[in-house]
Coordinates of C-alpha atoms in Angstrom, one line a residue:
X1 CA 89.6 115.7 1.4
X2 CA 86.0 114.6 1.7
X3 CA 83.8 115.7 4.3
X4 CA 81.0 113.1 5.8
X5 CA 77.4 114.3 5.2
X6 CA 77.0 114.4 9.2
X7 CA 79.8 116.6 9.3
X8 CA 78.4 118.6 6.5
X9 CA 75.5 119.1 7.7
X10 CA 77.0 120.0 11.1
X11 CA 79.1 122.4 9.3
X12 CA 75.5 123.9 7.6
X13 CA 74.2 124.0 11.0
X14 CA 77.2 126.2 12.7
X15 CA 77.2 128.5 9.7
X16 CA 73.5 129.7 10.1
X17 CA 74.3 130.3 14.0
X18 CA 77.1 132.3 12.7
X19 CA 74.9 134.1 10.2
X20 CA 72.8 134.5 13.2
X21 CA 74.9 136.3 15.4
X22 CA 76.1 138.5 13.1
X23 CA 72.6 140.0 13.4
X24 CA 73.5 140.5 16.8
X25 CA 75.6 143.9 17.2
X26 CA 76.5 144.3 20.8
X27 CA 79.9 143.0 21.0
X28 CA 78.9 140.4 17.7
X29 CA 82.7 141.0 16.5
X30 CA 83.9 140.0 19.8
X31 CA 82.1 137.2 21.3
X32 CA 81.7 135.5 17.3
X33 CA 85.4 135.2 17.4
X34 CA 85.3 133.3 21.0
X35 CA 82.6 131.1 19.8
X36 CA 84.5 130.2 16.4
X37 CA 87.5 129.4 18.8
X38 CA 85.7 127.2 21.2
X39 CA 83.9 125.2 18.3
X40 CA 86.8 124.6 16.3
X41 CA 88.2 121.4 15.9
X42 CA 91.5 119.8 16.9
X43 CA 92.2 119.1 13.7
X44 CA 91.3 122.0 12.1
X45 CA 93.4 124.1 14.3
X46 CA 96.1 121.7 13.5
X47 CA 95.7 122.3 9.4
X48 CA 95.4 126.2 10.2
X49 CA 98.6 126.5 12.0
X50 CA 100.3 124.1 10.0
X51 CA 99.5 126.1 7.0
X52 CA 100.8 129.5 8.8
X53 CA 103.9 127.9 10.4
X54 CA 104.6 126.5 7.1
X55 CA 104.4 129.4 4.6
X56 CA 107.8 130.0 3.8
X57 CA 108.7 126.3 3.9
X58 CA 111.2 124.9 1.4
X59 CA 114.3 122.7 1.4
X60 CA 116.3 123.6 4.4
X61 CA 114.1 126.5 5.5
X62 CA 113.2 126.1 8.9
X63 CA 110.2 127.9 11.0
X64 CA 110.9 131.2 13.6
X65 CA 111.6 129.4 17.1
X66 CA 107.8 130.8 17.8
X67 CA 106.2 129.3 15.1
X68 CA 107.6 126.3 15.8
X69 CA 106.7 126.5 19.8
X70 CA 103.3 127.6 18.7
X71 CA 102.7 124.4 16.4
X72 CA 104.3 122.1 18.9
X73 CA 102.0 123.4 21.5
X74 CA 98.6 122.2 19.1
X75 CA 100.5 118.5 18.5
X76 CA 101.4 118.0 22.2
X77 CA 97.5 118.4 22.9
X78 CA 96.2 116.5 20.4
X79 CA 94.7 113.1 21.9
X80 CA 94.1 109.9 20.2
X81 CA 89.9 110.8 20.2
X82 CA 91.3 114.2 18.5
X83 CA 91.9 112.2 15.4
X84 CA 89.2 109.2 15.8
X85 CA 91.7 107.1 16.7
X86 CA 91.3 103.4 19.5
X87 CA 93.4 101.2 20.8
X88 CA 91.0 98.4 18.9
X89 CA 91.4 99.5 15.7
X90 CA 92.3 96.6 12.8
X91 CA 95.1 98.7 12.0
X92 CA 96.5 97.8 15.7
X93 CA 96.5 94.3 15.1
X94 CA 99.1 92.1 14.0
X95 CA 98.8 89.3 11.1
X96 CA 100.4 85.3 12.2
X97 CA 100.3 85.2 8.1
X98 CA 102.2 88.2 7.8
X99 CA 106.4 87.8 8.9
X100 CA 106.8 91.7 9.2
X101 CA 103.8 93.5 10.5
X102 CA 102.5 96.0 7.8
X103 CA 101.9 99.1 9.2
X104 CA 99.3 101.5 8.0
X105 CA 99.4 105.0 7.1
X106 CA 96.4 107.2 7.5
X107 CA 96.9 110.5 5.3
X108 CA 95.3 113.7 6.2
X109 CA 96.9 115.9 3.5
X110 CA 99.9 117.0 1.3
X111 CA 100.7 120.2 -0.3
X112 CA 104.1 122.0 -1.7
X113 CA 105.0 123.2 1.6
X114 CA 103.8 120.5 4.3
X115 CA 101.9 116.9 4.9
X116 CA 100.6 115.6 8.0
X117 CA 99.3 112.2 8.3
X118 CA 99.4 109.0 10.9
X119 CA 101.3 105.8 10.6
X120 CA 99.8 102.7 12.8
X121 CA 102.1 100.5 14.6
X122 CA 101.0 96.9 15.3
X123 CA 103.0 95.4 18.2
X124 CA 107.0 94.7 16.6
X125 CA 106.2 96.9 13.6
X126 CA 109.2 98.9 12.3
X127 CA 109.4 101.6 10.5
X128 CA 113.2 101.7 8.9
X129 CA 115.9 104.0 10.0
X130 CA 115.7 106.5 7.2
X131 CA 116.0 110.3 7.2
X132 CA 114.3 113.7 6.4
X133 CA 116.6 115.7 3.7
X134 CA 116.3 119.6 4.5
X135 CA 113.0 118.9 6.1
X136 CA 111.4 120.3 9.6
X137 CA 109.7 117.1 11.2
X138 CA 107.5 117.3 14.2
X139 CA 106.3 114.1 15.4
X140 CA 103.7 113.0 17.8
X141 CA 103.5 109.7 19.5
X142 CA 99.1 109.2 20.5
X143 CA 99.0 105.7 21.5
X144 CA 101.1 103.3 22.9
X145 CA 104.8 102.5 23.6
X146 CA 107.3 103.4 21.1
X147 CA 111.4 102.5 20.8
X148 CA 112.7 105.5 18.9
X149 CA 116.4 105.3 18.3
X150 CA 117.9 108.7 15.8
X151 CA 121.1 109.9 15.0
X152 CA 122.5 113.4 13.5
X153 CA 125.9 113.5 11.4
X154 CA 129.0 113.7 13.2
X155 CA 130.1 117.0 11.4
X156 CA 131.4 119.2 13.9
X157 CA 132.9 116.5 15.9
X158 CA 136.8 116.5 16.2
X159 CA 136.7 113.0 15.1
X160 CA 134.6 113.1 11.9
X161 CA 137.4 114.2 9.5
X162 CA 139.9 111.3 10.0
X163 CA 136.7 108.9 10.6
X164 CA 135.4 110.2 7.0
X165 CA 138.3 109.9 4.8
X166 CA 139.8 106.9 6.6
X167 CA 140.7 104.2 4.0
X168 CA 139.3 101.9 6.4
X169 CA 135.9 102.9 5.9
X170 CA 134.1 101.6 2.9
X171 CA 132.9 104.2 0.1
X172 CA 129.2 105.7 1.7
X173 CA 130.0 104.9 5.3
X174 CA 129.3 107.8 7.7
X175 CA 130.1 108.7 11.1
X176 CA 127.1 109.4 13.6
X177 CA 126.1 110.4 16.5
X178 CA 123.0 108.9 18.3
X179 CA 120.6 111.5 19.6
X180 CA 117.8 109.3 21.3
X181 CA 117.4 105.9 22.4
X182 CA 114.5 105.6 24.3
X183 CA 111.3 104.1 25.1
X184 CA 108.2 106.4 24.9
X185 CA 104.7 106.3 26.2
X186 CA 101.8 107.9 25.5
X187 CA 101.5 110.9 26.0
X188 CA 104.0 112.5 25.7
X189 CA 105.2 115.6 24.0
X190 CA 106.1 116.2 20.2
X191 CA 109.9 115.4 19.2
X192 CA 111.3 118.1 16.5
X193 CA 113.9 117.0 13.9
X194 CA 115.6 119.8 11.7
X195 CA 117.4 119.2 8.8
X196 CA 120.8 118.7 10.4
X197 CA 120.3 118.2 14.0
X198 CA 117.2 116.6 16.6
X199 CA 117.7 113.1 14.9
X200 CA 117.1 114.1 11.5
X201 CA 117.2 110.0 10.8
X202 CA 115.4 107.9 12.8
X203 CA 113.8 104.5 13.3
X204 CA 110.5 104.1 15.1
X205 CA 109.7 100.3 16.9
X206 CA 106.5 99.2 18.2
X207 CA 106.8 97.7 21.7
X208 CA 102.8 97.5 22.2
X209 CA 100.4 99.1 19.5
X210 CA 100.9 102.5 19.0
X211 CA 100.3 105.4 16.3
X212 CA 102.5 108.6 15.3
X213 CA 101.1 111.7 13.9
X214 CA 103.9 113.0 11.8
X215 CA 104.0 117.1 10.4
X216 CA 106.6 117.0 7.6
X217 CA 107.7 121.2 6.5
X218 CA 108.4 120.4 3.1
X219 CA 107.2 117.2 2.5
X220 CA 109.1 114.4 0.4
X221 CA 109.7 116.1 -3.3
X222 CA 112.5 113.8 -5.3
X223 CA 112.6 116.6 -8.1
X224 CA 113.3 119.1 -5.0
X225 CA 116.1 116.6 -3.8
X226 CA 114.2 116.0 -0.7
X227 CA 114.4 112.0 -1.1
X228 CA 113.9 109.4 1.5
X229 CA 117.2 107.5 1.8
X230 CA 117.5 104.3 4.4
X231 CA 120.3 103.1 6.2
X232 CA 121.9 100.5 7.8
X233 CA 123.3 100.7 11.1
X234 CA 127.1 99.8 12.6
X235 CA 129.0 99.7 15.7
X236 CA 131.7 102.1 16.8
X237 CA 133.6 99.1 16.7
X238 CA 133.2 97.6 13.1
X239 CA 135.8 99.6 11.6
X240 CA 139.1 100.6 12.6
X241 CA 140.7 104.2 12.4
X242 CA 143.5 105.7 12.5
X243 CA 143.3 108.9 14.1
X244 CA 140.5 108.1 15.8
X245 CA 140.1 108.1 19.3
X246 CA 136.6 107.8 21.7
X247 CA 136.8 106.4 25.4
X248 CA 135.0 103.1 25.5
X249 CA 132.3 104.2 27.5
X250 CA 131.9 107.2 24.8
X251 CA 131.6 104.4 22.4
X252 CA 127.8 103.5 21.9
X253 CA 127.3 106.5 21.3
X254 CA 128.7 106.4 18.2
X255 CA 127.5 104.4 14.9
X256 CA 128.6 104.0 11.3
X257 CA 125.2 104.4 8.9
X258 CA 125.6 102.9 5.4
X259 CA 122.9 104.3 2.9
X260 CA 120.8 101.0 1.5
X261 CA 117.9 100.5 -0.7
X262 CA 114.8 100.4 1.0
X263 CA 113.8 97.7 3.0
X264 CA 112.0 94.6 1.6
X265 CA 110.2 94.0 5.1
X266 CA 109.1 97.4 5.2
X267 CA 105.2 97.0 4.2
X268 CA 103.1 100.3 4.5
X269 CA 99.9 100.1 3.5
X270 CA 97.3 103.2 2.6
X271 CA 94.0 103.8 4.5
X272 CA 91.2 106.1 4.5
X273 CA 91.2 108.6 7.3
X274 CA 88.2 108.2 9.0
X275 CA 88.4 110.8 11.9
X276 CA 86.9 114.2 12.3
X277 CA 87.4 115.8 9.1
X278 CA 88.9 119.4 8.3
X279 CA 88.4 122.4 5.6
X280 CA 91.6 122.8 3.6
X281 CA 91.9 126.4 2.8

């Protein structure tokens, strides 16, 4: 990723004070390390832990419970200004030529074992229900008010079996279970998904303008089988089996998700990052 000269010669200008106080012996060690801290970047810290959270990340491999406390407690205190990111930014804005707002994703970076990056909501954009394959998925609402509805597979519930094999229910059809469905406002703090429970397929909606950092642990791979799949979403009540019994206030809780092609009115469009930059090492 490309670093802006005035960063650069930021950068140049921190690395001679470092040089500087390495001249310095009287607790140089100590108080080096303190200043390195303080002068760090969100965004940096961010790539850094990422890249230790994520080390032994692969399909289904999911971080210790304290490296994924540790990397939620970076993402829930990232701010908007963290990433360069306003409120009047074009990406914000909704199109009267366009019938489904496009929605813009910013990427910060990918490598075999994680991505991070930002998608930009104008108001009533929609990001698909879809899912994340044997992924860990940490996302981060910055801006805005977001409708986030997610669901986990039924597996271990005593109804899935009949619901599953039912001749009732059309080849693909799936029993699930929603998780949330919610509004959110910013700030608030980072929602986890695993790779079979926390809502590992969700849809995001944009009630006002708003703006997601997402940390994916693998990323998308289709060769490792890690390929985004979308759905379609059914009531309890759209199919009828035998065997089957929920209470009818246990009900919404409940859908039928049908796996689909993706969506023609999903639009997402690319754009150059243009916040405080990082060093990928």
């Amino acid at each position: 990723m490309g670093i802006t000269t005035a960063v650069a010669d930021r950068k140049g200008k921190e690395c001679r004070e470092f040089s500087r106080d390495n001249s310095v012996k009287t607790n140089g060690k100590s108080r080096k390390g303190r200043r390195r801290q303080k002068r760090m970047l969100p965004i940096q810290q961010l790539y850094d832990t990422c890249k230790e959270v994520f080390a032994e990340s692969g399909t289904n491999i999911i971080p210790s419970p304290e490296n994924v406390e540790r990397l939620k407690v970076v993402l829930d205190g990232i701010k908007p200004e963290d990433l360069g990111l306003t409120a009047d930014m074009p990406y914000f804005r909704s199109s009267v030529t366009q019938r489904y707002p496009a929605i813009t994703y910013l990427h910060l970076c990918e490598c075999d074992k994680f991505s991070m990056g930002i998608f930009c909501l104008p108001p009533s954009g929609v990001i698909s229900l879809h899912d994340h394959p044997g992924m860990t998925v940490f996302s981060k609402l910055l801006l805005g008010t977001m409708h986030i509805k997610s669901y986990d597979w039924a597996v271990n519930d005593p109804n899935t079996s009949a619901a599953n094999s039912s001749p009732t229910v059309p080849p693909g059809v799936r029993l699930a279970k929603v998780k949330v469905d919610s509004n959110f406002t910013a700030p608030c703090n980072t929602s986890i998904l695993y790779p079979s429970e926390g809502g590992n397929m969700h849809c995001f909606t944009a009630v006002t303008a708003c703006a997601v950092l997402d940390v994916l642990g693998p990323p998308y791979s289709d060769p490792d089988g890690r390929h985004c799949n979308y759905y379609c979403d059914y009531p309890f009540s759209r199919f009828s089996v035998a065997g089957v019994s929920v209470p009818e206030e246990e009900r919404d809780k409940y859908k039928w998700l049908e796996e689909r092609e993706k969506p023609t009115e999903l639009a997402v469009e690319g754009a150059h990052y243009e916040g405080p930059m990082f060093r990928e090492r």
